[in-house]
PDB file of C-alpha atoms in Angstrom:
ATOM      1  CA  UNK A   1      14.092   2.487  -6.629  1.00 53.00           C
ATOM      2  CA  UNK A   2      15.954   2.653  -4.211  1.00 45.00           C
ATOM      3  CA  UNK A   3      19.020   2.967  -5.445  1.00 43.00           C
ATOM      4  CA  UNK A   4      17.806   5.361  -8.203  1.00 49.00           C
ATOM      5  CA  UNK A   5      17.131   7.783  -5.187  1.00 47.00           C
ATOM      6  CA  UNK A   6      20.123   8.316  -4.536  1.00 41.00           C
ATOM      7  CA  UNK A   7      21.862   8.928  -7.914  1.00 46.00           C
ATOM      8  CA  UNK A   8      18.764  11.353  -8.344  1.00 47.00           C
ATOM      9  CA  UNK A   9      18.981  13.408  -4.996  1.00 43.00           C
ATOM     10  CA  UNK A  10      22.121  14.425  -4.295  1.00 42.00           C
ATOM     11  CA  UNK A  11      22.317  18.126  -3.728  1.00 40.00           C
ATOM     12  CA  UNK A  12      24.471  20.882  -4.324  1.00 39.00           C
ATOM     13  CA  UNK A  13      23.795  24.633  -2.356  1.00 38.00           C
ATOM     14  CA  UNK A  14      23.760  27.368  -4.272  1.00 39.00           C
ATOM     15  CA  UNK A  15      25.112  30.566  -5.536  1.00 38.00           C
ATOM     16  CA  UNK A  16      23.914  32.859  -2.782  1.00 40.00           C
ATOM     17  CA  UNK A  17      21.396  31.379  -1.681  1.00 37.00           C
ATOM     18  CA  UNK A  18      20.822  28.889   1.268  1.00 40.00           C
ATOM     19  CA  UNK A  19      18.224  26.572  -0.605  1.00 39.00           C
ATOM     20  CA  UNK A  20      19.320  23.124  -1.650  1.00 35.00           C
ATOM     21  CA  UNK A  21      18.955  21.781  -5.724  1.00 39.00           C
ATOM     22  CA  UNK A  22      18.698  18.434  -6.481  1.00 41.00           C
ATOM     23  CA  UNK A  23      20.961  17.935  -9.541  1.00 41.00           C
ATOM     24  CA  UNK A  24      19.949  15.996 -12.051  1.00 41.00           C
ATOM     25  CA  UNK A  25      21.573  14.584 -14.952  1.00 44.00           C
ATOM     26  CA  UNK A  26      18.954  14.563 -17.441  1.00 47.00           C
ATOM     27  CA  UNK A  27      17.056  17.493 -16.292  1.00 48.00           C
ATOM     28  CA  UNK A  28      14.959  19.493 -19.114  1.00 47.00           C
ATOM     29  CA  UNK A  29      16.342  22.933 -19.289  1.00 46.00           C
ATOM     30  CA  UNK A  30      13.047  24.135 -19.000  1.00 43.00           C
ATOM     31  CA  UNK A  31      12.350  22.498 -15.283  1.00 49.00           C
ATOM     32  CA  UNK A  32      16.318  24.131 -15.156  1.00 49.00           C
ATOM     33  CA  UNK A  33      15.236  27.631 -14.222  1.00 50.00           C
ATOM     34  CA  UNK A  34      11.923  27.008 -12.349  1.00 52.00           C
ATOM     35  CA  UNK A  35      12.026  27.312  -8.190  1.00 52.00           C
ATOM     36  CA  UNK A  36      13.161  23.773  -6.858  1.00 59.00           C
ATOM     37  CA  UNK A  37      12.048  22.784  -3.511  1.00 62.00           C
ATOM     38  CA  UNK A  38      14.321  22.085  -0.586  1.00 69.00           C
ATOM     39  CA  UNK A  39      13.662  18.290  -1.628  1.00 78.00           C
ATOM     40  CA  UNK A  40      16.689  16.791   1.595  1.00 84.00           C
ATOM     41  CA  UNK A  41      12.570  16.002   3.333  1.00 91.00           C
ATOM     42  CA  UNK A  42      11.223  14.725   0.684  1.00 94.00           C
ATOM     43  CA  UNK A  43      14.856  12.309   0.182  1.00 93.00           C
ATOM     44  CA  UNK A  44      14.052  11.648   4.066  1.00 95.00           C
ATOM     45  CA  UNK A  45      10.404  10.314   3.270  1.00 96.00           C
ATOM     46  CA  UNK A  46      11.112   7.512   0.099  1.00 96.00           C
ATOM     47  CA  UNK A  47      13.491   5.921   1.484  1.00 96.00           C
ATOM     48  CA  UNK A  48      11.556   5.259   4.370  1.00 98.00           C
ATOM     49  CA  UNK A  49       8.669   4.136   2.296  1.00 98.00           C
ATOM     50  CA  UNK A  50      11.766   2.083   0.368  1.00 98.00           C
ATOM     51  CA  UNK A  51      12.199   0.501   4.160  1.00 98.00           C
ATOM     52  CA  UNK A  52       8.521  -0.039   5.416  1.00 98.00           C
ATOM     53  CA  UNK A  53       6.881  -1.839   1.774  1.00 98.00           C
ATOM     54  CA  UNK A  54      10.487  -3.670   2.113  1.00 98.00           C
ATOM     55  CA  UNK A  55      10.226  -4.098   5.876  1.00 98.00           C
ATOM     56  CA  UNK A  56       6.698  -4.986   4.817  1.00 98.00           C
ATOM     57  CA  UNK A  57       7.452  -7.763   2.353  1.00 98.00           C
ATOM     58  CA  UNK A  58      10.252  -9.883   4.875  1.00 98.00           C
ATOM     59  CA  UNK A  59       7.522  -9.958   7.501  1.00 98.00           C
ATOM     60  CA  UNK A  60       5.079 -11.560   5.684  1.00 98.00           C
ATOM     61  CA  UNK A  61       7.506 -13.347   4.110  1.00 98.00           C
ATOM     62  CA  UNK A  62       9.044 -15.013   7.227  1.00 98.00           C
ATOM     63  CA  UNK A  63       5.347 -15.154   8.661  1.00 98.00           C
ATOM     64  CA  UNK A  64       4.207 -17.692   6.064  1.00 98.00           C
ATOM     65  CA  UNK A  65       7.425 -19.509   4.816  1.00 97.00           C
ATOM     66  CA  UNK A  66       8.979 -20.023   8.055  1.00 97.00           C
ATOM     67  CA  UNK A  67       5.729 -20.226  11.105  1.00 96.00           C
ATOM     68  CA  UNK A  68       3.492 -21.052   7.837  1.00 96.00           C
ATOM     69  CA  UNK A  69       5.559 -24.131   7.064  1.00 95.00           C
ATOM     70  CA  UNK A  70       6.271 -23.194   3.270  1.00 97.00           C
ATOM     71  CA  UNK A  71       5.192 -22.915  -0.473  1.00 97.00           C
ATOM     72  CA  UNK A  72       3.590 -25.020  -1.917  1.00 96.00           C
ATOM     73  CA  UNK A  73       1.659 -25.083  -5.538  1.00 94.00           C
ATOM     74  CA  UNK A  74      -1.110 -27.256  -6.283  1.00 93.00           C
ATOM     75  CA  UNK A  75      -0.882 -30.034  -4.153  1.00 93.00           C
ATOM     76  CA  UNK A  76       0.080 -29.459  -2.114  1.00 95.00           C
ATOM     77  CA  UNK A  77      -3.862 -26.504  -1.567  1.00 94.00           C
ATOM     78  CA  UNK A  78      -2.532 -24.976   2.273  1.00 93.00           C
ATOM     79  CA  UNK A  79       1.423 -24.207   1.674  1.00 96.00           C
ATOM     80  CA  UNK A  80      -0.830 -22.691  -1.524  1.00 97.00           C
ATOM     81  CA  UNK A  81      -2.887 -19.868  -0.061  1.00 97.00           C
ATOM     82  CA  UNK A  82       0.670 -19.262   1.607  1.00 98.00           C
ATOM     83  CA  UNK A  83       2.354 -17.840  -1.415  1.00 98.00           C
ATOM     84  CA  UNK A  84      -1.519 -15.189  -1.457  1.00 98.00           C
ATOM     85  CA  UNK A  85      -0.343 -12.439   1.713  1.00 98.00           C
ATOM     86  CA  UNK A  86       2.686 -12.648   0.315  1.00 98.00           C
ATOM     87  CA  UNK A  87       2.140 -11.593  -3.791  1.00 98.00           C
ATOM     88  CA  UNK A  88      -0.585  -9.649  -2.168  1.00 98.00           C
ATOM     89  CA  UNK A  89       1.832  -7.487  -0.095  1.00 98.00           C
ATOM     90  CA  UNK A  90       4.500  -6.911  -2.744  1.00 98.00           C
ATOM     91  CA  UNK A  91       1.780  -6.042  -5.702  1.00 98.00           C
ATOM     92  CA  UNK A  92      -0.479  -4.155  -3.807  1.00 98.00           C
ATOM     93  CA  UNK A  93       1.366  -2.623  -0.650  1.00 98.00           C
ATOM     94  CA  UNK A  94       4.560  -1.848  -1.653  1.00 98.00           C
ATOM     95  CA  UNK A  95       5.319  -1.527  -6.100  1.00 98.00           C
ATOM     96  CA  UNK A  96       1.159   0.036  -6.556  1.00 98.00           C
ATOM     97  CA  UNK A  97       2.818   2.162  -3.606  1.00 98.00           C
ATOM     98  CA  UNK A  98       6.209   2.989  -5.146  1.00 98.00           C
ATOM     99  CA  UNK A  99       3.629   3.425  -8.243  1.00 97.00           C
ATOM    100  CA  UNK A 100       2.716   5.859  -6.849  1.00 97.00           C
ATOM    101  CA  UNK A 101       5.534   8.375  -6.377  1.00 97.00           C
ATOM    102  CA  UNK A 102       6.674   7.972  -9.036  1.00 95.00           C
ATOM    103  CA  UNK A 103       6.927  11.036 -10.957  1.00 93.00           C
ATOM    104  CA  UNK A 104       7.520  12.311  -7.377  1.00 93.00           C
ATOM    105  CA  UNK A 105      10.989  10.568  -7.651  1.00 93.00           C
ATOM    106  CA  UNK A 106      11.671  11.329 -11.025  1.00 91.00           C
ATOM    107  CA  UNK A 107       9.922  13.875 -11.032  1.00 85.00           C
ATOM    108  CA  UNK A 108      12.022  16.513 -13.559  1.00 83.00           C
ATOM    109  CA  UNK A 109      12.749  12.892 -16.300  1.00 88.00           C
ATOM    110  CA  UNK A 110      11.564  13.301 -19.851  1.00 89.00           C
ATOM    111  CA  UNK A 111       7.650  12.494 -18.656  1.00 88.00           C
ATOM    112  CA  UNK A 112       6.996   9.584 -20.964  1.00 90.00           C
ATOM    113  CA  UNK A 113       9.336   7.831 -19.377  1.00 93.00           C
ATOM    114  CA  UNK A 114       7.505   8.894 -16.315  1.00 93.00           C
ATOM    115  CA  UNK A 115       4.697   6.914 -17.005  1.00 93.00           C
ATOM    116  CA  UNK A 116       6.562   3.865 -18.734  1.00 95.00           C
ATOM    117  CA  UNK A 117       7.720   3.533 -15.089  1.00 96.00           C
ATOM    118  CA  UNK A 118       4.236   3.398 -13.761  1.00 97.00           C
ATOM    119  CA  UNK A 119       2.615   2.335 -15.661  1.00 96.00           C
ATOM    120  CA  UNK A 120       4.791  -1.363 -16.494  1.00 97.00           C
ATOM    121  CA  UNK A 121       4.631  -1.250 -11.995  1.00 97.00           C
ATOM    122  CA  UNK A 122       1.984  -1.345 -11.350  1.00 98.00           C
ATOM    123  CA  UNK A 123       1.640  -3.279 -14.208  1.00 97.00           C
ATOM    124  CA  UNK A 124       3.762  -5.558 -12.309  1.00 98.00           C
ATOM    125  CA  UNK A 125       0.930  -5.198  -8.837  1.00 98.00           C
ATOM    126  CA  UNK A 126      -1.786  -6.469 -11.202  1.00 97.00           C
ATOM    127  CA  UNK A 127       0.591  -9.375 -12.344  1.00 98.00           C
ATOM    128  CA  UNK A 128       0.898 -10.581  -7.906  1.00 98.00           C
ATOM    129  CA  UNK A 129      -2.323  -9.706  -6.929  1.00 98.00           C
ATOM    130  CA  UNK A 130      -3.903 -12.230 -10.262  1.00 97.00           C
ATOM    131  CA  UNK A 131      -1.313 -14.826  -9.042  1.00 98.00           C
ATOM    132  CA  UNK A 132      -2.284 -14.281  -4.878  1.00 98.00           C
ATOM    133  CA  UNK A 133      -5.307 -14.337  -5.614  1.00 98.00           C
ATOM    134  CA  UNK A 134      -5.159 -17.491  -8.072  1.00 97.00           C
ATOM    135  CA  UNK A 135      -3.481 -19.005  -5.098  1.00 97.00           C
ATOM    136  CA  UNK A 136      -6.885 -18.433  -2.207  1.00 97.00           C
ATOM    137  CA  UNK A 137      -8.593 -19.753  -4.732  1.00 97.00           C
ATOM    138  CA  UNK A 138      -7.200 -22.560  -5.258  1.00 97.00           C
ATOM    139  CA  UNK A 139      -6.510 -23.161  -1.347  1.00 96.00           C
ATOM    140  CA  UNK A 140      -9.867 -23.211  -0.732  1.00 96.00           C
ATOM    141  CA  UNK A 141     -11.724 -25.282  -4.555  1.00 96.00           C
ATOM    142  CA  UNK A 142      -8.436 -27.960  -3.786  1.00 95.00           C
ATOM    143  CA  UNK A 143      -9.026 -27.914   0.370  1.00 92.00           C
ATOM    144  CA  UNK A 144      -8.587 -31.652   0.643  1.00 89.00           C
ATOM    145  CA  UNK A 145     -10.230 -34.228   4.513  1.00 86.00           C
ATOM    146  CA  UNK A 146      -9.356 -37.914   4.737  1.00 85.00           C
ATOM    147  CA  UNK A 147      -8.905 -38.198   1.107  1.00 84.00           C
ATOM    148  CA  UNK A 148     -11.026 -36.834   0.640  1.00 90.00           C
ATOM    149  CA  UNK A 149     -12.505 -33.238  -1.637  1.00 91.00           C
ATOM    150  CA  UNK A 150     -13.214 -30.632   1.208  1.00 92.00           C
ATOM    151  CA  UNK A 151     -13.508 -27.729  -0.890  1.00 94.00           C
ATOM    152  CA  UNK A 152     -13.694 -24.285   1.010  1.00 93.00           C
ATOM    153  CA  UNK A 153     -16.314 -22.173   0.454  1.00 94.00           C
ATOM    154  CA  UNK A 154     -15.268 -18.560  -1.349  1.00 96.00           C
ATOM    155  CA  UNK A 155     -15.529 -14.428  -0.554  1.00 96.00           C
ATOM    156  CA  UNK A 156     -17.799 -14.810   3.147  1.00 95.00           C
ATOM    157  CA  UNK A 157     -15.802 -12.714   4.982  1.00 96.00           C
ATOM    158  CA  UNK A 158     -14.904  -9.033   4.845  1.00 97.00           C
ATOM    159  CA  UNK A 159     -11.573  -9.461   3.869  1.00 98.00           C
ATOM    160  CA  UNK A 160     -11.764 -11.327   1.244  1.00 97.00           C
ATOM    161  CA  UNK A 161     -15.395  -8.872   0.197  1.00 98.00           C
ATOM    162  CA  UNK A 162     -12.977  -6.237   0.356  1.00 98.00           C
ATOM    163  CA  UNK A 163      -9.564  -7.703  -0.924  1.00 98.00           C
ATOM    164  CA  UNK A 164     -12.064  -8.966  -5.057  1.00 98.00           C
ATOM    165  CA  UNK A 165     -13.671  -5.173  -4.748  1.00 98.00           C
ATOM    166  CA  UNK A 166      -9.944  -3.498  -4.536  1.00 98.00           C
ATOM    167  CA  UNK A 167      -8.166  -6.004  -7.665  1.00 98.00           C
ATOM    168  CA  UNK A 168     -11.580  -5.477  -9.661  1.00 98.00           C
ATOM    169  CA  UNK A 169     -11.142  -1.606  -9.020  1.00 98.00           C
ATOM    170  CA  UNK A 170      -7.297  -1.452  -9.404  1.00 98.00           C
ATOM    171  CA  UNK A 171      -7.222  -3.144 -12.926  1.00 97.00           C
ATOM    172  CA  UNK A 172     -10.695  -0.490 -14.271  1.00 97.00           C
ATOM    173  CA  UNK A 173      -8.203   1.610 -13.071  1.00 97.00           C
ATOM    174  CA  UNK A 174      -5.416   0.914 -14.497  1.00 97.00           C
ATOM    175  CA  UNK A 175      -6.256   0.451 -18.351  1.00 97.00           C
ATOM    176  CA  UNK A 176      -8.276   3.560 -17.619  1.00 96.00           C
ATOM    177  CA  UNK A 177      -5.472   5.278 -16.600  1.00 96.00           C
ATOM    178  CA  UNK A 178      -4.108   3.397 -19.809  1.00 96.00           C
ATOM    179  CA  UNK A 179      -6.583   5.067 -22.509  1.00 96.00           C
ATOM    180  CA  UNK A 180      -7.010   8.017 -20.586  1.00 95.00           C
ATOM    181  CA  UNK A 181      -2.743   8.881 -20.920  1.00 94.00           C
ATOM    182  CA  UNK A 182      -1.248   6.626 -23.093  1.00 90.00           C
ATOM    183  CA  UNK A 183      -3.391   4.497 -25.896  1.00 91.00           C
ATOM    184  CA  UNK A 184      -5.704   6.139 -27.952  1.00 92.00           C
ATOM    185  CA  UNK A 185      -4.640   8.911 -25.206  1.00 92.00           C
ATOM    186  CA  UNK A 186      -7.515  11.565 -24.581  1.00 92.00           C
ATOM    187  CA  UNK A 187      -6.951  14.924 -25.439  1.00 92.00           C
ATOM    188  CA  UNK A 188      -5.837  17.867 -22.815  1.00 90.00           C
ATOM    189  CA  UNK A 189      -8.744  18.571 -21.511  1.00 92.00           C
ATOM    190  CA  UNK A 190      -9.717  15.789 -21.613  1.00 94.00           C
ATOM    191  CA  UNK A 191      -6.693  14.353 -20.047  1.00 93.00           C
ATOM    192  CA  UNK A 192      -7.094  17.470 -17.946  1.00 92.00           C
ATOM    193  CA  UNK A 193     -10.425  16.776 -16.446  1.00 95.00           C
ATOM    194  CA  UNK A 194      -9.460  13.156 -15.712  1.00 96.00           C
ATOM    195  CA  UNK A 195      -6.320  13.878 -13.829  1.00 95.00           C
ATOM    196  CA  UNK A 196      -7.997  15.089 -10.715  1.00 95.00           C
ATOM    197  CA  UNK A 197     -10.134  11.685 -10.415  1.00 96.00           C
ATOM    198  CA  UNK A 198      -7.477   9.493 -11.902  1.00 96.00           C
ATOM    199  CA  UNK A 199      -5.353  10.921  -8.919  1.00 95.00           C
ATOM    200  CA  UNK A 200      -8.179  10.369  -5.991  1.00 96.00           C
ATOM    201  CA  UNK A 201      -9.285   7.110  -7.089  1.00 97.00           C
ATOM    202  CA  UNK A 202      -5.534   5.379  -7.388  1.00 97.00           C
ATOM    203  CA  UNK A 203      -5.032   7.087  -3.560  1.00 97.00           C
ATOM    204  CA  UNK A 204      -8.708   5.175  -2.969  1.00 98.00           C
ATOM    205  CA  UNK A 205      -7.411   2.170  -3.709  1.00 98.00           C
ATOM    206  CA  UNK A 206      -4.446   1.816  -2.485  1.00 98.00           C
ATOM    207  CA  UNK A 207      -6.300   3.442   0.413  1.00 98.00           C
ATOM    208  CA  UNK A 208      -9.285  -0.111   0.629  1.00 98.00           C
ATOM    209  CA  UNK A 209      -5.407  -2.342  -0.404  1.00 98.00           C
ATOM    210  CA  UNK A 210      -4.056  -1.291   2.636  1.00 98.00           C
ATOM    211  CA  UNK A 211      -7.156  -1.911   4.810  1.00 98.00           C
ATOM    212  CA  UNK A 212      -7.735  -5.350   2.914  1.00 98.00           C
ATOM    213  CA  UNK A 213      -4.021  -6.483   4.114  1.00 98.00           C
ATOM    214  CA  UNK A 214      -4.857  -5.230   8.195  1.00 98.00           C
ATOM    215  CA  UNK A 215      -8.435  -6.889   7.574  1.00 98.00           C
ATOM    216  CA  UNK A 216      -6.545 -10.542   6.518  1.00 98.00           C
ATOM    217  CA  UNK A 217      -3.714 -10.372   8.342  1.00 98.00           C
ATOM    218  CA  UNK A 218      -6.898  -9.888  11.533  1.00 97.00           C
ATOM    219  CA  UNK A 219      -7.869 -13.099   9.941  1.00 96.00           C
ATOM    220  CA  UNK A 220      -6.089 -15.451   9.760  1.00 96.00           C
ATOM    221  CA  UNK A 221      -3.761 -14.762  12.463  1.00 95.00           C
ATOM    222  CA  UNK A 222      -8.135 -16.245  14.631  1.00 93.00           C
ATOM    223  CA  UNK A 223      -7.913 -18.431  12.150  1.00 92.00           C
ATOM    224  CA  UNK A 224      -4.948 -19.436  14.042  1.00 92.00           C
ATOM    225  CA  UNK A 225      -6.692 -18.691  16.660  1.00 91.00           C
ATOM    226  CA  UNK A 226      -9.399 -20.918  17.024  1.00 88.00           C
ATOM    227  CA  UNK A 227      -8.283 -23.935  14.820  1.00 82.00           C
ATOM    228  CA  UNK A 228      -4.450 -24.532  15.437  1.00 76.00           C
ATOM    229  CA  UNK A 229      -4.284 -22.974  18.952  1.00 81.00           C
ATOM    230  CA  UNK A 230      -2.632 -20.053  18.833  1.00 86.00           C
ATOM    231  CA  UNK A 231      -2.408 -18.501  22.031  1.00 90.00           C
ATOM    232  CA  UNK A 232      -1.864 -14.822  20.230  1.00 90.00           C
ATOM    233  CA  UNK A 233      -3.752 -12.884  23.584  1.00 90.00           C
ATOM    234  CA  UNK A 234      -0.064 -14.602  24.889  1.00 92.00           C
ATOM    235  CA  UNK A 235       1.903 -12.554  22.089  1.00 90.00           C
ATOM    236  CA  UNK A 236       4.831 -15.442  20.621  1.00 94.00           C
ATOM    237  CA  UNK A 237       7.373 -14.315  18.670  1.00 96.00           C
ATOM    238  CA  UNK A 238       4.588 -14.958  15.776  1.00 96.00           C
ATOM    239  CA  UNK A 239       2.271 -12.701  16.714  1.00 96.00           C
ATOM    240  CA  UNK A 240       4.854 -10.723  17.177  1.00 97.00           C
ATOM    241  CA  UNK A 241       5.897 -10.786  13.168  1.00 98.00           C
ATOM    242  CA  UNK A 242       1.418 -10.326  12.601  1.00 97.00           C
ATOM    243  CA  UNK A 243       2.039  -6.598  14.664  1.00 98.00           C
ATOM    244  CA  UNK A 244       4.526  -5.764  12.883  1.00 98.00           C
ATOM    245  CA  UNK A 245       3.883  -6.172   9.662  1.00 98.00           C
ATOM    246  CA  UNK A 246       0.550  -4.669   9.974  1.00 98.00           C
ATOM    247  CA  UNK A 247       1.977  -1.442  12.105  1.00 98.00           C
ATOM    248  CA  UNK A 248       4.623  -1.381   8.952  1.00 98.00           C
ATOM    249  CA  UNK A 249       1.678  -1.475   6.708  1.00 98.00           C
ATOM    250  CA  UNK A 250       0.096   1.697   7.989  1.00 98.00           C
ATOM    251  CA  UNK A 251       3.086   3.570   8.342  1.00 98.00           C
ATOM    252  CA  UNK A 252       3.474   3.241   4.649  1.00 98.00           C
ATOM    253  CA  UNK A 253       0.539   4.343   4.112  1.00 98.00           C
ATOM    254  CA  UNK A 254       0.894   6.978   6.283  1.00 98.00           C
ATOM    255  CA  UNK A 255       3.855   8.917   4.781  1.00 98.00           C
ATOM    256  CA  UNK A 256       2.390   7.563   0.904  1.00 98.00           C
ATOM    257  CA  UNK A 257      -0.728   9.532   2.177  1.00 97.00           C
ATOM    258  CA  UNK A 258       1.344  12.619   3.617  1.00 97.00           C
ATOM    259  CA  UNK A 259       3.390  12.403   0.727  1.00 96.00           C
ATOM    260  CA  UNK A 260       1.351  12.865  -1.713  1.00 95.00           C
ATOM    261  CA  UNK A 261      -1.012  15.620  -0.235  1.00 94.00           C
ATOM    262  CA  UNK A 262       2.111  18.221  -0.510  1.00 93.00           C
ATOM    263  CA  UNK A 263       1.935  20.178  -3.304  1.00 91.00           C
ATOM    264  CA  UNK A 264       5.703  21.644  -2.529  1.00 90.00           C
ATOM    265  CA  UNK A 265       6.103  17.505  -3.077  1.00 91.00           C
ATOM    266  CA  UNK A 266       4.281  17.229  -6.397  1.00 90.00           C
ATOM    267  CA  UNK A 267       5.327  17.427 -10.725  1.00 86.00           C
ATOM    268  CA  UNK A 268       6.386  20.785 -12.105  1.00 81.00           C
ATOM    269  CA  UNK A 269       4.961  21.786 -15.459  1.00 74.00           C
ATOM    270  CA  UNK A 270       6.276  21.197 -18.392  1.00 63.00           C
ATOM    271  CA  UNK A 271       7.064  23.837 -20.500  1.00 57.00           C
ATOM    272  CA  UNK A 272       4.052  22.070 -23.208  1.00 53.00           C
ATOM    273  CA  UNK A 273       1.335  21.651 -20.059  1.00 55.00           C
ATOM    274  CA  UNK A 274       2.102  25.630 -19.304  1.00 50.00           C
ATOM    275  CA  UNK A 275       1.565  26.531 -22.549  1.00 47.00           C
ATOM    276  CA  UNK A 276      -1.354  24.465 -22.884  1.00 52.00           C
ATOM    277  CA  UNK A 277      -2.833  25.910 -19.985  1.00 47.00           C
ATOM    278  CA  UNK A 278      -2.242  29.899 -21.168  1.00 49.00           C
ATOM    279  CA  UNK A 279      -3.966  29.088 -24.164  1.00 41.00           C
ATOM    280  CA  UNK A 280      -6.834  27.495 -22.441  1.00 46.00           C
ATOM    281  CA  UNK A 281      -7.323  30.209 -19.851  1.00 47.00           C
ATOM    282  CA  UNK A 282      -7.649  32.670 -22.652  1.00 47.00           C
TER     283      UNK A 282
END
């Protein structure tokens, strides 16, 4: 996504004007005639989102891979758990943010292609989240102590409640969006009516995903502090990684919400949408 953004947001100066226009090879002729917003700051914000997302992924991988002993599957349930935070941050934070911003980043590409990209990234996020859920349930259900099964209760903490609600709502949001906008696809009036709800719940679920991540980070830190003698108050290297991970997720969420709520960064309407709006208003 970063490489594509560099390609798309190379700017050229318009003659006799102080405005800057993005030069898009695949821009619709209709949209070339529309006034384009200054996207210099927008490009920087998108790069910031990518940097923060990659930072969060790297930090959680370092935390689980270096400080928490690495990764395994069902043969070692404790290490299997380590997949859970990594896959959740990849899917429900990084990929989710990119999917939300797809319509704004690829603002002048054919809408059908962006619809496919938007849905595919969301589907990838859902797959990562599903594997992450299996990892955490296995780590609880397959827990062993002194060679005997010693399962841990599931879904007892606030983090787990927020997390499971978020994933369920995310899945429902994806299914509803697929039915409404892709197949079998609602009529224009139905899509117009549903769109504000789709946008709102997309952002709301993303906010819940960030809340789930932050409560999960805090819960894991306190479990380590009380169960393994982790000196969190002394701010060891692991504590610095934990805090930086939380801050990167918060900053990512702030920038995503800012970009999505700025009207000048919204994708311009195509000729078919303009014509349907005019017909519906007559």
